[in-house]
Short mmCIF file of C-alpha atoms in Angstrom, two decimals:
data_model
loop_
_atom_site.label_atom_id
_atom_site.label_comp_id
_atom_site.label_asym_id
_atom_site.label_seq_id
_atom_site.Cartn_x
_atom_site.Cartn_y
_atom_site.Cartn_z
CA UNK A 1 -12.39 12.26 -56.03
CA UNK A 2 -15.14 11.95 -53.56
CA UNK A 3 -16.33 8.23 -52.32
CA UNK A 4 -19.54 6.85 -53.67
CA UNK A 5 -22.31 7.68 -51.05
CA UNK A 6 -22.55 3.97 -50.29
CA UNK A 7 -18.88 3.42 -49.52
CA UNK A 8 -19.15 6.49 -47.98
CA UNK A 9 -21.78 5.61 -45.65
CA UNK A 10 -19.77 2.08 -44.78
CA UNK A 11 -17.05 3.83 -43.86
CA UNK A 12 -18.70 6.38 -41.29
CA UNK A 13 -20.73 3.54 -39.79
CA UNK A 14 -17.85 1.21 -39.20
CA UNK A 15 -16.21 3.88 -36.56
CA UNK A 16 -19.00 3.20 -34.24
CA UNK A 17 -19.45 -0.34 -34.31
CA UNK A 18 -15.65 -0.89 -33.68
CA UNK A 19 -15.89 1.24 -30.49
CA UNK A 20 -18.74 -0.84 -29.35
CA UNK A 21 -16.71 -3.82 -29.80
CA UNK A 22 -13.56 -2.44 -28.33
CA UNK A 23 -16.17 -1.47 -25.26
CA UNK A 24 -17.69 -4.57 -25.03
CA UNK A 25 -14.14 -6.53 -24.85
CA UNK A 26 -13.03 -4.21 -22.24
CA UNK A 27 -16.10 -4.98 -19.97
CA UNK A 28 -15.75 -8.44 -20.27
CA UNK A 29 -12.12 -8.53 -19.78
CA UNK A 30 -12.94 -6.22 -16.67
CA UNK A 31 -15.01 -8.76 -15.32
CA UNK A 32 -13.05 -11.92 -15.97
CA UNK A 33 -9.77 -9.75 -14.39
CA UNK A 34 -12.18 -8.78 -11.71
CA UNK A 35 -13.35 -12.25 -10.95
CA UNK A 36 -9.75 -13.62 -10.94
CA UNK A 37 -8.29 -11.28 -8.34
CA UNK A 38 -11.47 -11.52 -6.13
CA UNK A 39 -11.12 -15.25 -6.22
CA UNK A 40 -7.78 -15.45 -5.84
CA UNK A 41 -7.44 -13.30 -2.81
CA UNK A 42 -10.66 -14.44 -0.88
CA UNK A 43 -9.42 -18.07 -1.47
CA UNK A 44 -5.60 -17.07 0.10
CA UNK A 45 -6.43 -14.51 2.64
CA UNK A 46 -8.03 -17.62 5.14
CA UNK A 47 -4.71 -19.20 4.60
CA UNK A 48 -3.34 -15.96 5.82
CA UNK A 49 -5.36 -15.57 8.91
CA UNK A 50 -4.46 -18.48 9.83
CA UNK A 51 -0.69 -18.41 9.90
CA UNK A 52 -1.35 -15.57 11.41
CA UNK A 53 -2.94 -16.38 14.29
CA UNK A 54 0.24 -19.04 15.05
CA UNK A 55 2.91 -17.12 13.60
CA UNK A 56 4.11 -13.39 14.00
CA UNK A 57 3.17 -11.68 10.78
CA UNK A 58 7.05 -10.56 10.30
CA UNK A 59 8.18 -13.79 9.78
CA UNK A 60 5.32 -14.29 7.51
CA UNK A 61 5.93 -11.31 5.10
CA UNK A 62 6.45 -13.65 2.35
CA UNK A 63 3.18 -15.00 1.75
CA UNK A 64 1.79 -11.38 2.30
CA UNK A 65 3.42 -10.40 -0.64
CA UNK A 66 2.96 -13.00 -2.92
CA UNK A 67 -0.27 -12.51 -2.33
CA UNK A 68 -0.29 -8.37 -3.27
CA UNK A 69 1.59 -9.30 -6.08
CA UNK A 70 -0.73 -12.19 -7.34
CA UNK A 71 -3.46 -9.63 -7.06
CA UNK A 72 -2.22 -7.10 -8.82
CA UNK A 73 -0.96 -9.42 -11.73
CA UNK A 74 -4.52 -11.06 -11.87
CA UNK A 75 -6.04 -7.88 -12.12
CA UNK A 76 -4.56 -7.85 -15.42
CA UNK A 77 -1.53 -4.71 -14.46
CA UNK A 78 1.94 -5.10 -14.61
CA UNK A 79 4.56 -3.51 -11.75
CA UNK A 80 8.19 -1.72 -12.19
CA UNK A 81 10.21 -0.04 -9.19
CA UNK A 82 12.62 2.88 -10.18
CA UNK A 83 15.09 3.36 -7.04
CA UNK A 84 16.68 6.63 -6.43
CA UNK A 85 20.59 6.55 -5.27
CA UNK A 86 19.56 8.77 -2.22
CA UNK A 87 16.54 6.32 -1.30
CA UNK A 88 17.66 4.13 1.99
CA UNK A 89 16.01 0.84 1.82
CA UNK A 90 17.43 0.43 5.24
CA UNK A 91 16.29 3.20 6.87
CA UNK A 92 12.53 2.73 9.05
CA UNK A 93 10.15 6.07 7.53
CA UNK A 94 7.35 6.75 6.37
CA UNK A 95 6.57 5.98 2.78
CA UNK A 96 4.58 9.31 1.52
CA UNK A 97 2.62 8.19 -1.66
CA UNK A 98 -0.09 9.81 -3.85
CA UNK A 99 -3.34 7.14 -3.91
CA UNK A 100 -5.20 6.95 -6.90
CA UNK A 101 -7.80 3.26 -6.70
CA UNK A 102 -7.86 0.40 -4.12
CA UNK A 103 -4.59 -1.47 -5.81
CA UNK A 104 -2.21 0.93 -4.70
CA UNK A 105 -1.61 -1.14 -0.76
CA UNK A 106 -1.07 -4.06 -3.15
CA UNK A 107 1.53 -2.62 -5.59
CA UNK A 108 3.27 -0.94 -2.67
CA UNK A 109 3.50 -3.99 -0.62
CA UNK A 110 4.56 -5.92 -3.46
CA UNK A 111 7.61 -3.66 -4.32
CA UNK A 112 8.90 -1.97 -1.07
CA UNK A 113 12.22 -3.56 -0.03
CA UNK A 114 10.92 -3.03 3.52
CA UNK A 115 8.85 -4.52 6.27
CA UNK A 116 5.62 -2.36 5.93
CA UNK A 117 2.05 -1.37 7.20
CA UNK A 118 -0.17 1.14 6.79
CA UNK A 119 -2.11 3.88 8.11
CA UNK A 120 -5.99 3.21 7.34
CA UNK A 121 -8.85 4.68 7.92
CA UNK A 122 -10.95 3.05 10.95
CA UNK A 123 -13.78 2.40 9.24
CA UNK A 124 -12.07 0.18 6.59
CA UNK A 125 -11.34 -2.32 10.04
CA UNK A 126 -14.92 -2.93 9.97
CA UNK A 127 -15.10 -4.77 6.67
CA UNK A 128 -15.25 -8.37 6.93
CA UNK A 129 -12.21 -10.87 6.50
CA UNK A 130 -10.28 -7.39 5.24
CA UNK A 131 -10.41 -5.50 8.25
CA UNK A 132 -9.80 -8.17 10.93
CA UNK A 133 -6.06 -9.15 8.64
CA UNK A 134 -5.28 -5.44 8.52
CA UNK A 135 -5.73 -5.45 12.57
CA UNK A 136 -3.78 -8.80 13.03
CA UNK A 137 -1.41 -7.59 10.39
CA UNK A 138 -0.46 -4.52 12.74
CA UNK A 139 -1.87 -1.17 10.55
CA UNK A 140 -2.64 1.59 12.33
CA UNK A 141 -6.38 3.06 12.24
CA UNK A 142 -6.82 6.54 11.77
CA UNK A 143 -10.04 7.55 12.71
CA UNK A 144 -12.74 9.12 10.88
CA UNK A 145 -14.08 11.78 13.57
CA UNK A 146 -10.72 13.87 14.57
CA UNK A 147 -11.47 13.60 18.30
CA UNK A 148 -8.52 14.61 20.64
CA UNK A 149 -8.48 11.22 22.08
CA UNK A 150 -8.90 9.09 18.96
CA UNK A 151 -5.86 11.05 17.52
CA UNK A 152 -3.54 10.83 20.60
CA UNK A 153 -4.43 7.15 20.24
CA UNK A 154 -3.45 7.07 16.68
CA UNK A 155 -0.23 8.91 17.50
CA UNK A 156 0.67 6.38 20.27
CA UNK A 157 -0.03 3.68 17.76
CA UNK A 158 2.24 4.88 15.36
CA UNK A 159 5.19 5.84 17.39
CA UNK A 160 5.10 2.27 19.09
CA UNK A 161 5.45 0.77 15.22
CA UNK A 162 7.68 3.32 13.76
CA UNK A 163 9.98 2.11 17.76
CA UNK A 164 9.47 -1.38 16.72
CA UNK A 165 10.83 -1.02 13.74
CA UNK A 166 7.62 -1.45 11.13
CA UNK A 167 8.05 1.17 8.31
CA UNK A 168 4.79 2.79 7.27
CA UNK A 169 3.06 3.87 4.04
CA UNK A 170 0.81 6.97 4.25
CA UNK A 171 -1.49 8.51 1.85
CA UNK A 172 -1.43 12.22 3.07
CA UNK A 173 -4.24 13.37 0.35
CA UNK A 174 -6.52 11.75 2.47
CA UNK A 175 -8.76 9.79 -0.25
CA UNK A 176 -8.52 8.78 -3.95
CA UNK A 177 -7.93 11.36 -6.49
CA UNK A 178 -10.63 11.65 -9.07
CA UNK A 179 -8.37 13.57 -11.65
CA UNK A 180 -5.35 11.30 -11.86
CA UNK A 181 -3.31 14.67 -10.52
CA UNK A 182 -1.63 14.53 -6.74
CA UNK A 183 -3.92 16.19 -4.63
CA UNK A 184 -2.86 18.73 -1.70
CA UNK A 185 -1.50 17.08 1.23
CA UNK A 186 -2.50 17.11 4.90
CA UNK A 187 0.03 18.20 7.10
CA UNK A 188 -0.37 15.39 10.58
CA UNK A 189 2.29 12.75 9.19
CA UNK A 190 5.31 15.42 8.56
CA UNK A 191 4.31 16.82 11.87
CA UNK A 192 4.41 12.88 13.51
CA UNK A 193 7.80 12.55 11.35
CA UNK A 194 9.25 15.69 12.50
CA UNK A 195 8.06 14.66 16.31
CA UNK A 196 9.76 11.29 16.14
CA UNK A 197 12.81 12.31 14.01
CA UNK A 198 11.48 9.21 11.50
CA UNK A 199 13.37 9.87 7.95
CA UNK A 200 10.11 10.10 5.02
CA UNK A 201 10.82 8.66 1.64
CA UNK A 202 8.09 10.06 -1.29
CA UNK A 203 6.83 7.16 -3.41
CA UNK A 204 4.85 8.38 -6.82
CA UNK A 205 2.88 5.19 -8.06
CA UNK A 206 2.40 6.19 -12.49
CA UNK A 207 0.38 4.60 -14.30
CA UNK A 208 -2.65 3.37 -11.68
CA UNK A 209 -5.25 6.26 -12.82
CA UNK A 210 -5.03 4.14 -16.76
CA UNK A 211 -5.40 1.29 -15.12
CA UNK A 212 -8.57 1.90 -12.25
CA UNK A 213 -9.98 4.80 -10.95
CA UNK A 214 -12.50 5.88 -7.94
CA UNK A 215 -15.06 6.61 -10.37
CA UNK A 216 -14.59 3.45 -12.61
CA UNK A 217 -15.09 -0.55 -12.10
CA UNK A 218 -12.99 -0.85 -15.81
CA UNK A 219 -9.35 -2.36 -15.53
CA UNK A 220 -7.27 -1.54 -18.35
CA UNK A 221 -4.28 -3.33 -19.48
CA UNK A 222 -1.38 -1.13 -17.69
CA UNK A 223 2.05 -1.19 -16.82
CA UNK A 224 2.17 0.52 -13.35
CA UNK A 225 5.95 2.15 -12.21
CA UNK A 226 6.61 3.12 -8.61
CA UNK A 227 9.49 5.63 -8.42
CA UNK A 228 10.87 5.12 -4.72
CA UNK A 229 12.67 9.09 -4.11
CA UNK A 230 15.72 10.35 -2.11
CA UNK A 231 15.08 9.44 1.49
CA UNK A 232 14.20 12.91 3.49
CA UNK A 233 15.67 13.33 7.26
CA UNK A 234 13.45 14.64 9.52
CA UNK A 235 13.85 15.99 12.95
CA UNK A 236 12.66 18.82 15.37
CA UNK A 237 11.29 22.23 13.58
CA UNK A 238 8.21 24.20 14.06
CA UNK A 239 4.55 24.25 12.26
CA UNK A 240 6.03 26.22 9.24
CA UNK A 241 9.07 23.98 8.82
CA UNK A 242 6.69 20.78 8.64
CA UNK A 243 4.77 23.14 6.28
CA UNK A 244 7.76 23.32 4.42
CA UNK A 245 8.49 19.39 4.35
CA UNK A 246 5.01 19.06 3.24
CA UNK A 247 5.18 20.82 0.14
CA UNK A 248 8.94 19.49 -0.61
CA UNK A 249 7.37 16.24 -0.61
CA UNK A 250 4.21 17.01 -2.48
CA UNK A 251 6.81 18.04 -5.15
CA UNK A 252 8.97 15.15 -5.18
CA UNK A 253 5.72 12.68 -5.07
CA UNK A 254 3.99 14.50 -8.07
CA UNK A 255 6.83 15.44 -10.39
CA UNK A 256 6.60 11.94 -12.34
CA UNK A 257 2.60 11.75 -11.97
CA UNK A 258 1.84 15.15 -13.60
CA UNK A 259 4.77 14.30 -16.08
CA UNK A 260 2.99 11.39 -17.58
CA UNK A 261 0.05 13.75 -17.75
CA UNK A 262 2.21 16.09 -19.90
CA UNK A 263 2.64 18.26 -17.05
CA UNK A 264 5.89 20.18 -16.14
CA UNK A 265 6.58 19.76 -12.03
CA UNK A 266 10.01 20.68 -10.44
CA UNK A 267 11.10 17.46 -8.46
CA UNK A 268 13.52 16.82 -5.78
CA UNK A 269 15.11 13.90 -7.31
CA UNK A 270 15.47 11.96 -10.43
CA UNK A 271 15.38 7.74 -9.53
CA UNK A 272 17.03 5.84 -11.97
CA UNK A 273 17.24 2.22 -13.00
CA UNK A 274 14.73 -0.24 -13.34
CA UNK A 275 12.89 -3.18 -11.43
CA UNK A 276 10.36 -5.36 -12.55
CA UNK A 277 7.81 -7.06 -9.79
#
């Protein structure tokens, strides 16, 4: 039997109204989450600066990620680490990771059992109160204009951390993706790793593109999982063989990414077990 055309109506009209209500909570949560984490971390980062002007930044790696986690949780997303039995957490690398919004540095640094830093683009150095704590804090610029000199000088940078024994995380698409899928990746860090012999380890951060994305301000309520993958030797080889490394790592780093999507990707490892941050 068909409704009454009142009921009817109610019924269709009801669909709409509790969208806009659902839209208008999100917003507002959005903002409060936003204002929390924005408070939070330009409150804390002047503490920051100023331990570490007096004290070497690797004996303050504490503080730096209580505040990344702190962030992160205020922001309204929660964190879980899957380990793979062939990742080394003892081993200086690179950490290869796709990069989907501007949490990912914080989630990273919150879970990696590792002294890390970062390579960044140069012209994120020049934003105030961020920029001069990434300098102090020892990442490594990469420049914007690929001039011979500016990339020898990046090069030299990052040999004399990956020497000192600073681990660092590298997002090889070279921006934010805009589809929530693992963009192509540049070739220069497996051709650094391969130069240096430094081991890589892929890192696949799920869950991020629900929870922010490049072309969105809205934070959803997400729990975000960072599967840390088999630890990859590196070591001498041509053009073709970093190439190869390359795409072995593309595959490793976007199995579990395209998988949430629905996606079927070959991967090089399966991580199991389960940490929460």
């Amino acid at each position: 039997m068909n409704l009454p055309p009142e009921r009817s109506c109610t019924r269709e009209s009801s669909a709409p109204t509790e969208e806009g209500q659902s839209s208008v909570y999100l917003w507002m949560r959005t903002i409060f989450r936003w204002t929390l984490a924005g408070l939070f971390f330009f409150s804390a980062c002047p503490a920051l600066i100023l331990l570490g002007v007096f004290i070497d930044p690797r004996r303050n790696d504490g503080p730096q990620r209580w505040l990344c986690r702190n962030v992160v949780r205020l922001a309204g997303a929660r964190v879980e680490v899957r380990r793979s039995a062939g990742f080394d957490p003892n081993k200086v690398c690179f950490f290869v990771s796709n990069h989907v919004n501007l949490f990912d540095p914080f989630v990273l640094y919150s879970v990696v059992p590792q002294f890390i830093r970062g390579l960044e683009l140069e012209s994120h150095f020049r934003i105030p109160v961020y920029g001069w704590l990434m300098k102090r804090f020892g990442n490594v610029p990469v420049p914007d204009v690929s001039r011979p000199s500016d990339l020898k000088r990046m090069w030299r940078m990052t040999r004399a951390a990956v020497d000192g024994g600073v681990s660092l995380v590298v997002f090889p698409e070279g921006g934010r993706t805009i589809t929530g899928r693992v963009g192509p990746f540049r070739e220069g860090v497996f051709r650094m790793a391969q130069d240096f012999g430094t081991p890589i380890t892929p890192v696949s951060i799920v869950g991020s593109f629900t929870f922010n994305r490049k072309t969105s301000w809205i934070l959803r309520p997400t729990t975000i999982v960072v599967w840390l993958h088999d630890t990859i030797e590196t070591g001498g080889g041509s053009k073709r063989d970093a190439a190869e490394l390359r795409d072995r790592v593309w595959r490793a780093v976007s199995g579990p990414v395209h998988a949430s999507m629905g996606e079927a990707t070959v991967t090089e490892s399966e991580p199991q077990g389960e940490t929460k941050a």
